[in-house]
Amino acid sequence: DIDLAFNNSEQIAINLSEWESMGDWRLQFLFRDRIKTVTPEDVARVAKLYLKPSNRTVGLFIPTAAPDRTEVPATPNVAAEVKDYKGNAAVEAGEAFDPSPANIDARTVRVTLPNGMKLALLPKKTRGGTVHATLVLHFGDVKSVTGKGTAAQLAGTLLMRGTANHTRQQIQDELDKLKAQMTAGGSSTRASVNISTVRASFGDTLRLAAEVLLRPVFPETEFEQARQAAMAAVERGRSEPQSLAVNAMSRHVAPYPKGDPRAIPTFDEEIENYKAVTAADVKKFYGDFYGASSAELAVVGDFDAAEIQKLAAELFGSWKSPAPFQLVKREWTKLETVDRAIETPDKANAVFFAMATLPVNDLDPDYAALVAANMMIGGGPESRLFHRIRGQDGLSYAVGSQFVAGSAEKFAQFVSFAFCNPQNVLKVEADFKDEISKAVNTGFSAEELAAAKKTHAQDQQVARSQDPNLASQLATNAFFGRTMAHQAAIDAKFAALTPADVQAALKKYVDPASISIFKAGDLKKAGVTP
């Protein structure tokens, strides 16, 4: 069977992918070779080890004397069914929209309501008359929200679980009638609602969103369900390599005191917080903080801007925040370099993370160069980490890196990651260190940078062509008092970069010896000595 499979290119690809997902594509050949040496005694030994009553699941079929069966009709003649079919009216076509920053700014209507809420409205013809909106509320400051993170998170979770006029199910029924999708959530310092619908339903959907935000009732039964579900999610993460490694890394990056909105709790602390929080705490947080004095509503799609501006003023224009808002900023400090191994027994998958923090934001002159460096190091399938760790050495089936910088704070993170067999985790680490050292010390080729520039330009254009992404970007711009000219300036800097620019920025901010390592998995069983 194995020999025959290798005569079929499709089967070769599928089989290699399956074995790679188990740790390494070469295991397929190891398995093939081992089959040749198997004896009847080997089979008997393994059967005795695994095929025993304590290791089985049993299902019973109990027949009835008079079974009630469903008669399945004969399959119809498909050709006859579709012979004279005529479709419905064609879907409304959208316009050929130019997603350039300049055109987006020219088409966007920006308004500030009397209570301070900012609107960014971009009407355009879209396929099917679709409309996408993002509504964000900002509230509180470091001092006022400290110790209230769990209540804040549950308040956001429960926004769509019941209002003064609708139950949770009735809210969903209304959305179904409106051909609309809506999600809501919240944290210590913000809450948001995202909407996707069509032109005819957008006004009513926005009214429903206003009801969700202004008139939630936080039912006790829904509160308890959300609390139990949140605790169950935390419990699941206790033994998962990825959850444990991410938690350890996040806590290292955020050395803030317990309860601070920037602090990351341990799993035990999260469970304690959920056990202690009450429905009254959630209602109090909502009453103390929710309002629209510091808020943005961005809408992109097929709608009438004047009509929606009037409706937004009617729904939100007089809703003021009960407490002042001040942006909570992360502060960059030089962190201790750590190499932390987390043991997760009986977990066949391992994770590797490498992390560095940088005193940079997206206004920094070096920002574009650092974005380019990340793209070439691990930002996609053409990156060095992907080629080395996955392509060349076959050590990981998912590998890459991310660079994320703040806007109002001088704080950025460069994170590399890989998922692998525990036996390979130290090899992954060695490959990563070698590649990051080469990038810092020898830089990048002109060909690599040219490819990165092309990919970046395409990615930005695609992102601006996707209306949900564009609505989110317009809301963010409104919050920071920006236009799309900010992104255009970054794009221009990116296009003008030289390999020397990129290497200089990387060398300035990233010291390979100061990168912290976090890895988790069944390392002992794999014979890995951290």
Coordinates of C-alpha atoms in Angstrom, one line a residue:
D1 CA 0.0 0.0 0.0
I2 CA 2.8 2.4 0.9
D3 CA 4.6 1.7 -2.4
L4 CA 1.4 2.3 -4.4
A5 CA 0.7 5.5 -2.6
F6 CA 4.0 6.9 -3.7
N7 CA 2.8 6.5 -7.3
N8 CA 0.1 9.1 -6.6
S9 CA 1.2 12.8 -6.2
E10 CA -2.0 13.6 -4.3
Q11 CA -1.4 10.8 -1.8
I12 CA 2.2 11.8 -1.4
A13 CA 1.2 15.3 -0.4
I14 CA -1.5 14.2 1.9
N15 CA 0.6 11.6 3.6
L16 CA 3.6 14.0 4.1
S17 CA 1.2 16.5 5.6
E18 CA -0.2 13.9 8.0
W19 CA 3.2 12.8 9.2
E20 CA 4.5 16.3 9.4
S21 CA 1.6 17.2 11.7
M22 CA 2.7 14.3 14.0
G23 CA 6.2 15.8 14.3
D24 CA 8.3 15.2 11.2
W25 CA 7.6 14.1 7.6
R26 CA 10.4 11.6 7.8
L27 CA 8.5 9.5 10.3
Q28 CA 6.6 8.1 7.4
F29 CA 9.7 6.4 6.1
L30 CA 10.7 5.3 9.6
F31 CA 7.3 3.7 9.9
R32 CA 7.6 2.0 6.6
D33 CA 11.0 0.5 7.5
R34 CA 9.8 -0.7 10.9
I35 CA 6.8 -2.5 9.4
K36 CA 9.3 -4.8 7.7
T37 CA 10.7 -6.0 11.0
V38 CA 7.4 -6.6 12.9
T39 CA 7.0 -10.2 14.2
P40 CA 3.8 -12.1 15.3
E41 CA 5.2 -11.8 18.8
D42 CA 5.4 -8.0 18.5
V43 CA 1.7 -7.9 17.5
A44 CA 0.6 -10.1 20.4
R45 CA 2.6 -8.1 22.9
V46 CA 1.1 -4.8 21.8
A47 CA -2.4 -6.2 21.7
K48 CA -2.0 -7.5 25.3
L49 CA -0.8 -4.0 26.3
Y50 CA -3.5 -1.9 24.8
L51 CA -6.6 -4.0 24.0
K52 CA -8.0 -4.6 27.5
P53 CA -11.3 -3.8 29.2
S54 CA -10.0 -0.9 31.2
N55 CA -8.9 0.9 28.0
R56 CA -12.0 0.5 25.9
T57 CA -15.3 2.4 25.2
V58 CA -18.4 0.2 24.7
G59 CA -21.5 1.2 22.7
L60 CA -24.6 -1.0 22.9
F61 CA -27.4 -1.3 20.2
I62 CA -30.7 -2.5 21.7
P63 CA -33.3 -3.4 19.1
T64 CA -37.0 -2.6 19.6
A65 CA -39.9 -5.0 18.8
A66 CA -41.6 -2.4 16.6
P67 CA -39.0 0.0 15.2
D68 CA -40.3 3.4 14.0
R69 CA -38.3 3.9 10.8
T70 CA -38.2 6.9 8.4
E71 CA -38.8 6.0 4.8
V72 CA -36.3 7.8 2.7
P73 CA -37.7 8.7 -0.7
A74 CA -36.0 7.7 -3.9
T75 CA -33.3 10.1 -5.2
P76 CA -34.8 12.5 -7.6
N77 CA -33.6 13.0 -11.2
V78 CA -31.2 15.9 -10.7
A79 CA -31.1 16.8 -14.4
A80 CA -34.9 17.1 -14.5
E81 CA -34.9 19.2 -11.3
V82 CA -32.6 21.8 -12.6
K83 CA -33.6 21.8 -16.3
D84 CA -35.8 24.9 -16.3
Y85 CA -34.3 26.5 -13.2
K86 CA -34.2 30.3 -13.2
G87 CA -32.2 32.1 -10.4
N88 CA -33.3 35.0 -8.3
A89 CA -32.4 38.6 -9.0
A90 CA -28.7 39.1 -9.4
V91 CA -26.8 40.3 -6.3
E92 CA -26.4 44.1 -6.4
A93 CA -22.9 44.9 -7.6
G94 CA -20.6 47.2 -5.8
E95 CA -18.5 50.1 -7.2
A96 CA -14.8 49.8 -8.2
F97 CA -13.6 51.4 -5.0
D98 CA -10.1 52.8 -4.9
P99 CA -8.6 51.7 -1.5
S100 CA -5.8 54.2 -1.5
P101 CA -5.4 56.2 1.8
A102 CA -6.0 59.5 -0.1
N103 CA -9.3 58.3 -1.6
I104 CA -10.5 56.8 1.7
D105 CA -9.8 60.2 3.4
A106 CA -11.6 62.1 0.6
R107 CA -14.7 59.8 0.9
T108 CA -14.9 59.7 4.7
V109 CA -17.2 62.0 6.6
R110 CA -15.9 62.9 10.1
V111 CA -18.2 64.3 12.8
T112 CA -17.9 64.9 16.6
L113 CA -21.2 64.6 18.5
P114 CA -22.1 67.0 21.4
N115 CA -21.0 64.5 24.0
G116 CA -17.6 63.9 22.4
M117 CA -18.3 60.7 20.4
K118 CA -16.5 60.7 17.1
L119 CA -18.1 59.4 13.8
A120 CA -16.1 58.2 10.7
L121 CA -18.6 57.5 7.9
L122 CA -17.5 56.1 4.6
P123 CA -20.4 55.4 2.3
K124 CA -19.8 53.5 -0.9
K125 CA -21.6 51.0 -3.1
T126 CA -20.9 47.4 -2.0
R127 CA -21.8 44.0 -3.4
G128 CA -25.2 43.0 -1.9
G129 CA -25.5 46.4 -0.2
T130 CA -23.5 45.4 2.8
V131 CA -22.6 47.6 5.7
H132 CA -19.9 47.1 8.4
A133 CA -19.6 49.1 11.6
T134 CA -17.4 49.2 14.6
L135 CA -18.4 51.1 17.8
V136 CA -15.9 51.5 20.6
L137 CA -16.3 52.9 24.1
H138 CA -13.3 54.0 26.2
F139 CA -13.5 54.5 30.0
G140 CA -11.7 54.7 33.3
D141 CA -8.0 55.1 34.1
V142 CA -5.3 53.0 35.8
K143 CA -6.4 53.9 39.3
S144 CA -10.2 53.7 38.9
V145 CA -10.3 50.3 37.1
T146 CA -7.6 48.5 39.2
G147 CA -9.0 45.3 40.7
K148 CA -12.1 45.3 38.5
G149 CA -10.9 43.4 35.4
T150 CA -13.0 40.3 36.0
A151 CA -16.2 42.4 36.4
A152 CA -15.3 44.4 33.4
Q153 CA -14.7 41.3 31.2
L154 CA -18.0 39.8 32.3
A155 CA -19.9 43.0 31.7
G156 CA -18.7 43.0 28.1
T157 CA -19.6 39.3 27.7
L158 CA -23.1 39.9 29.1
L159 CA -24.1 42.9 27.0
M160 CA -25.9 40.7 24.4
R161 CA -27.3 38.3 27.0
G162 CA -30.4 40.4 27.7
T163 CA -31.7 44.0 27.7
A164 CA -34.7 45.9 29.2
N165 CA -36.7 45.0 26.1
H166 CA -35.2 41.7 24.8
T167 CA -34.0 38.4 26.1
R168 CA -30.8 36.8 24.8
Q169 CA -32.8 34.7 22.4
Q170 CA -34.9 37.6 21.3
I171 CA -31.8 39.7 20.5
Q172 CA -30.6 36.8 18.3
D173 CA -34.0 36.5 16.7
E174 CA -34.0 40.2 15.8
L175 CA -30.6 39.9 14.3
D176 CA -31.8 37.0 12.2
K177 CA -34.8 39.0 10.9
L178 CA -32.5 41.9 10.1
K179 CA -30.0 39.7 8.2
A180 CA -27.4 41.0 10.6
Q181 CA -24.5 39.8 12.7
M182 CA -23.4 41.5 15.9
T183 CA -20.8 40.8 18.5
A184 CA -20.0 42.6 21.7
G185 CA -17.3 42.4 24.3
G186 CA -15.3 44.4 26.9
S187 CA -12.3 44.7 29.1
S188 CA -11.1 47.0 31.9
T189 CA -10.9 50.1 29.8
R190 CA -13.0 49.6 26.7
A191 CA -16.1 47.9 25.2
S192 CA -16.9 47.3 21.6
V193 CA -19.7 46.2 19.2
N194 CA -19.1 45.1 15.7
I195 CA -21.9 44.9 13.1
S196 CA -22.3 43.4 9.7
T197 CA -25.6 43.7 7.8
V198 CA -27.2 45.2 4.7
R199 CA -28.4 48.7 3.8
A200 CA -32.1 48.1 4.5
S201 CA -31.4 46.8 8.0
F202 CA -28.5 48.9 9.2
G203 CA -30.6 51.6 10.9
D204 CA -32.6 49.0 12.9
T205 CA -29.4 47.1 13.7
L206 CA -27.7 50.2 15.0
R207 CA -30.8 50.8 17.2
L208 CA -30.5 47.3 18.6
A209 CA -26.7 47.9 19.2
A210 CA -27.7 51.0 21.2
E211 CA -30.1 49.0 23.2
V212 CA -27.5 46.4 24.0
L213 CA -25.1 49.1 25.1
L214 CA -27.4 51.5 27.0
R215 CA -30.0 49.1 28.5
P216 CA -28.4 45.7 29.5
V217 CA -29.9 44.0 32.5
F218 CA -27.2 41.4 33.2
P219 CA -29.5 38.5 34.1
E220 CA -28.4 36.4 37.1
T221 CA -28.7 33.1 35.1
E222 CA -26.7 34.4 32.2
F223 CA -24.1 35.8 34.6
E224 CA -23.6 32.4 36.2
Q225 CA -23.4 30.6 32.8
A226 CA -20.7 33.1 31.6
R227 CA -18.8 32.9 34.9
Q228 CA -18.7 29.0 34.8
A229 CA -17.7 29.0 31.1
A230 CA -14.9 31.5 31.8
M231 CA -13.6 29.3 34.6
A232 CA -13.8 26.2 32.5
A233 CA -11.7 27.9 29.8
V234 CA -9.1 28.8 32.4
E235 CA -9.0 25.2 33.7
R236 CA -8.5 23.9 30.2
G237 CA -5.5 26.1 29.8
R238 CA -3.7 24.9 33.0
S239 CA -2.2 21.9 31.2
E240 CA -1.9 23.2 27.6
P241 CA 1.7 24.0 26.5
Q242 CA 0.6 27.0 24.5
S243 CA -1.6 28.6 27.2
L244 CA 1.1 28.1 29.8
A245 CA 3.9 29.5 27.7
V246 CA 1.8 32.5 26.6
N247 CA 0.8 33.2 30.2
A248 CA 4.4 33.0 31.4
M249 CA 5.6 35.3 28.5
S250 CA 2.8 37.8 29.0
R251 CA 3.4 38.0 32.7
H252 CA 7.1 38.6 32.1
V253 CA 6.4 41.4 29.7
A254 CA 3.9 43.1 32.0
P255 CA 5.5 43.3 35.5
Y256 CA 2.6 45.3 37.0
P257 CA 1.1 44.8 40.4
K258 CA -1.9 42.5 40.9
G259 CA -5.1 44.1 39.8
D260 CA -3.5 46.6 37.5
P261 CA -5.4 46.6 34.1
R262 CA -2.0 45.9 32.4
A263 CA -1.1 43.0 34.7
I264 CA -1.6 39.4 33.6
P265 CA -3.0 37.1 36.3
T266 CA -1.9 33.5 36.9
F267 CA -4.4 30.7 36.2
D268 CA -5.0 30.4 40.0
E269 CA -5.6 34.1 40.3
E270 CA -8.1 34.1 37.4
I271 CA -10.0 31.3 39.0
E272 CA -10.0 33.1 42.4
N273 CA -11.3 36.3 40.6
Y274 CA -14.1 34.5 38.9
K275 CA -15.2 32.8 42.1
A276 CA -15.2 36.1 44.0
V277 CA -17.0 38.2 41.4
T278 CA -20.8 38.8 41.7
A279 CA -23.5 39.9 39.4
A280 CA -23.7 43.1 41.5
D281 CA -20.0 43.8 40.8
V282 CA -20.7 43.5 37.1
K283 CA -23.7 45.9 37.2
K284 CA -21.7 48.3 39.3
F285 CA -18.9 48.4 36.9
Y286 CA -21.3 49.1 34.0
G287 CA -23.0 51.9 36.0
D288 CA -19.7 53.4 37.1
F289 CA -17.9 53.5 33.7
Y290 CA -20.1 52.9 30.5
G291 CA -20.8 55.9 28.4
A292 CA -20.0 57.5 25.1
S293 CA -18.0 60.6 25.9
S294 CA -14.9 58.9 24.7
A295 CA -16.2 56.7 21.8
E296 CA -16.0 56.1 18.1
L297 CA -18.4 54.8 15.6
A298 CA -17.0 53.9 12.2
V299 CA -19.2 52.8 9.3
V300 CA -18.2 51.5 5.9
G301 CA -20.5 50.4 3.2
D302 CA -23.8 51.1 1.5
F303 CA -25.6 53.7 3.7
D304 CA -26.7 57.3 3.7
A305 CA -24.1 59.3 5.7
A306 CA -26.5 62.1 6.7
E307 CA -29.2 59.7 7.8
I308 CA -26.7 57.6 9.9
Q309 CA -25.2 60.8 11.4
K310 CA -28.6 61.9 12.5
L311 CA -29.4 58.4 13.9
A312 CA -26.1 58.2 15.8
A313 CA -26.7 61.6 17.4
E314 CA -30.2 60.4 18.4
L315 CA -29.0 57.1 19.9
F316 CA -25.7 58.1 21.5
G317 CA -25.3 61.9 21.4
S318 CA -26.6 62.5 24.9
W319 CA -25.0 59.4 26.5
K320 CA -22.2 60.8 28.7
S321 CA -19.5 58.8 30.6
P322 CA -20.0 58.8 34.3
A323 CA -16.2 58.9 35.0
P324 CA -13.3 60.5 33.3
F325 CA -11.2 58.5 30.8
Q326 CA -7.4 58.5 30.5
L327 CA -5.6 56.1 28.2
V328 CA -3.8 53.3 30.1
K329 CA -0.3 53.1 28.7
R330 CA 2.3 50.4 29.0
E331 CA 5.7 51.6 30.0
W332 CA 8.9 50.2 28.5
T333 CA 11.6 49.1 30.9
K334 CA 14.5 46.8 30.2
L335 CA 13.5 43.3 31.3
E336 CA 15.6 40.5 32.7
T337 CA 16.5 38.0 30.1
V338 CA 15.0 34.6 30.9
D339 CA 15.1 31.1 29.5
R340 CA 12.1 29.3 30.9
A341 CA 11.0 25.7 30.3
I342 CA 7.5 24.6 31.4
E343 CA 6.9 20.9 31.8
T344 CA 3.5 19.6 30.6
P345 CA 3.4 15.8 31.1
D346 CA 1.7 13.7 28.4
K347 CA 1.4 16.5 26.0
A348 CA 2.7 15.4 22.6
N349 CA 3.0 18.9 21.2
A350 CA 5.5 21.5 22.3
V351 CA 5.7 25.3 21.8
F352 CA 8.6 27.7 21.5
F353 CA 8.4 31.5 22.0
A354 CA 11.1 34.1 21.8
M355 CA 10.3 37.6 22.9
A356 CA 11.9 41.0 23.1
T357 CA 10.3 44.4 24.0
L358 CA 11.3 47.6 22.3
P359 CA 10.8 51.3 23.2
V360 CA 9.1 52.1 19.9
N361 CA 5.7 53.2 18.7
D362 CA 4.2 53.6 15.2
L363 CA 5.3 57.2 15.0
D364 CA 9.0 56.2 15.5
P365 CA 11.3 56.9 12.5
D366 CA 12.5 53.3 12.7
Y367 CA 9.0 51.8 12.8
A368 CA 8.7 50.9 9.1
A369 CA 12.2 49.4 9.1
L370 CA 11.3 47.1 12.0
V371 CA 8.1 46.0 10.3
A372 CA 10.2 45.1 7.3
A373 CA 12.7 43.2 9.4
N374 CA 10.0 41.2 11.0
M375 CA 8.5 40.3 7.6
M376 CA 11.8 39.0 6.4
I377 CA 12.7 37.2 9.7
G378 CA 9.4 35.4 10.2
G379 CA 6.4 37.3 8.8
G380 CA 5.4 34.7 6.2
P381 CA 6.2 31.7 4.0
E382 CA 9.1 33.5 2.3
S383 CA 10.7 34.4 5.6
R384 CA 14.0 33.1 7.0
L385 CA 12.5 31.3 10.0
F386 CA 10.0 29.5 7.8
H387 CA 12.6 28.4 5.3
R388 CA 15.1 27.3 7.9
I389 CA 13.0 25.7 10.6
R390 CA 10.2 24.2 8.5
G391 CA 11.6 24.0 5.0
Q392 CA 15.2 23.1 5.5
D393 CA 15.3 21.3 8.9
G394 CA 11.7 20.0 9.0
L395 CA 11.4 20.8 12.8
S396 CA 8.1 22.6 12.9
Y397 CA 4.8 22.7 11.1
A398 CA 4.0 26.3 12.2
V399 CA 6.7 28.9 12.6
G400 CA 6.9 32.6 12.3
S401 CA 7.2 36.0 14.1
Q402 CA 5.2 39.1 14.8
F403 CA 6.1 42.7 15.5
V404 CA 3.4 44.9 17.2
A405 CA 3.9 48.5 18.3
G406 CA 1.6 50.8 20.2
S407 CA 0.4 54.2 18.9
A408 CA 0.4 56.4 22.0
E409 CA 3.0 54.5 24.0
K410 CA 6.6 53.7 23.4
F411 CA 6.2 50.0 23.7
A412 CA 6.5 47.3 21.1
Q413 CA 7.0 43.5 21.1
F414 CA 8.9 41.2 18.8
V415 CA 7.7 37.6 19.2
S416 CA 8.8 34.5 17.4
F417 CA 7.0 31.2 17.7
A418 CA 7.1 27.6 16.6
F419 CA 5.0 24.5 17.3
C420 CA 6.9 21.2 17.2
N421 CA 7.6 17.7 18.6
P422 CA 9.1 18.1 22.1
Q423 CA 12.2 16.3 20.9
N424 CA 12.8 19.1 18.4
V425 CA 12.3 22.1 20.7
L426 CA 16.0 22.7 21.4
K427 CA 16.9 22.3 17.7
V428 CA 14.2 24.9 17.0
E429 CA 15.7 27.2 19.6
A430 CA 19.2 26.8 18.1
D431 CA 17.9 27.5 14.6
F432 CA 16.1 30.6 15.8
K433 CA 19.1 32.0 17.6
D434 CA 21.3 31.4 14.5
E435 CA 18.9 33.2 12.2
I436 CA 18.2 36.2 14.5
S437 CA 22.0 36.6 14.9
K438 CA 22.5 36.5 11.2
A439 CA 19.8 39.1 10.6
V440 CA 21.2 41.5 13.2
N441 CA 24.9 41.0 12.2
T442 CA 24.7 40.6 8.4
G443 CA 21.4 42.2 7.5
F444 CA 19.2 41.4 4.5
S445 CA 19.7 41.2 0.8
A446 CA 18.2 43.6 -1.7
E447 CA 16.1 40.8 -3.2
E448 CA 14.6 39.9 0.2
L449 CA 13.7 43.5 0.9
A450 CA 12.2 44.0 -2.6
A451 CA 10.0 40.9 -2.0
A452 CA 9.0 42.3 1.4
K453 CA 8.1 45.7 -0.1
K454 CA 5.9 44.0 -2.7
T455 CA 4.1 41.8 -0.1
H456 CA 3.6 44.8 2.3
A457 CA 2.1 46.9 -0.4
Q458 CA -0.3 44.1 -1.4
D459 CA -1.2 43.3 2.2
Q460 CA -2.0 47.0 2.9
Q461 CA -4.2 47.3 -0.2
V462 CA -6.1 44.0 0.6
A463 CA -6.6 45.2 4.2
R464 CA -8.1 48.5 3.1
S465 CA -10.3 46.6 0.6
Q466 CA -11.9 44.6 3.4
D467 CA -14.7 46.7 4.9
P468 CA -14.6 45.2 8.4
N469 CA -10.9 45.9 8.6
L470 CA -11.3 49.4 7.2
A471 CA -14.1 50.2 9.7
S472 CA -11.8 49.1 12.6
Q473 CA -8.9 51.2 11.1
L474 CA -11.1 54.3 10.8
A475 CA -12.3 53.9 14.4
T476 CA -8.7 53.6 15.6
N477 CA -7.7 56.7 13.6
A478 CA -10.7 58.6 15.1
F479 CA -9.5 57.7 18.6
F480 CA -6.0 58.9 18.0
G481 CA -7.1 62.0 15.9
R482 CA -5.5 60.7 12.7
T483 CA -6.5 60.2 9.1
M484 CA -5.3 57.6 6.6
A485 CA -2.4 60.0 5.8
H486 CA -0.7 58.4 8.8
Q487 CA -0.7 55.0 7.1
A488 CA 0.3 56.5 3.8
A489 CA 3.4 58.0 5.4
I490 CA 4.4 54.6 6.9
D491 CA 3.8 53.0 3.4
A492 CA 6.0 55.7 1.8
K493 CA 8.8 55.1 4.4
F494 CA 8.5 51.4 3.8
A495 CA 8.9 51.8 0.1
A496 CA 12.0 53.9 0.5
L497 CA 13.8 51.5 2.8
T498 CA 17.3 50.2 2.0
P499 CA 18.8 47.0 3.4
A500 CA 21.1 49.2 5.4
D501 CA 18.1 51.0 7.0
V502 CA 16.5 47.8 8.1
Q503 CA 19.7 46.3 9.5
A504 CA 20.5 49.5 11.4
A505 CA 17.0 49.6 13.0
L506 CA 17.2 45.9 13.9
K507 CA 20.6 46.2 15.4
K508 CA 19.6 49.3 17.3
Y509 CA 16.7 47.7 19.1
V510 CA 17.2 43.9 19.1
D511 CA 20.0 42.3 21.0
P512 CA 20.0 38.5 20.4
A513 CA 21.5 38.0 23.8
S514 CA 18.6 39.8 25.4
I515 CA 15.8 37.8 23.9
S516 CA 13.8 35.8 26.4
I517 CA 12.8 32.2 25.6
F518 CA 9.7 30.3 26.7
K519 CA 9.1 26.7 25.8
A520 CA 6.5 24.2 27.1
G521 CA 5.8 20.5 26.4
D522 CA 6.5 17.0 27.6
L523 CA 10.2 17.9 27.6
K524 CA 11.4 15.3 30.1
K525 CA 9.8 12.4 28.3
A526 CA 11.4 13.6 25.1
G527 CA 14.7 13.6 26.8
V528 CA 15.1 17.3 26.5
T529 CA 17.2 18.9 29.3
P530 CA 16.2 22.6 29.6

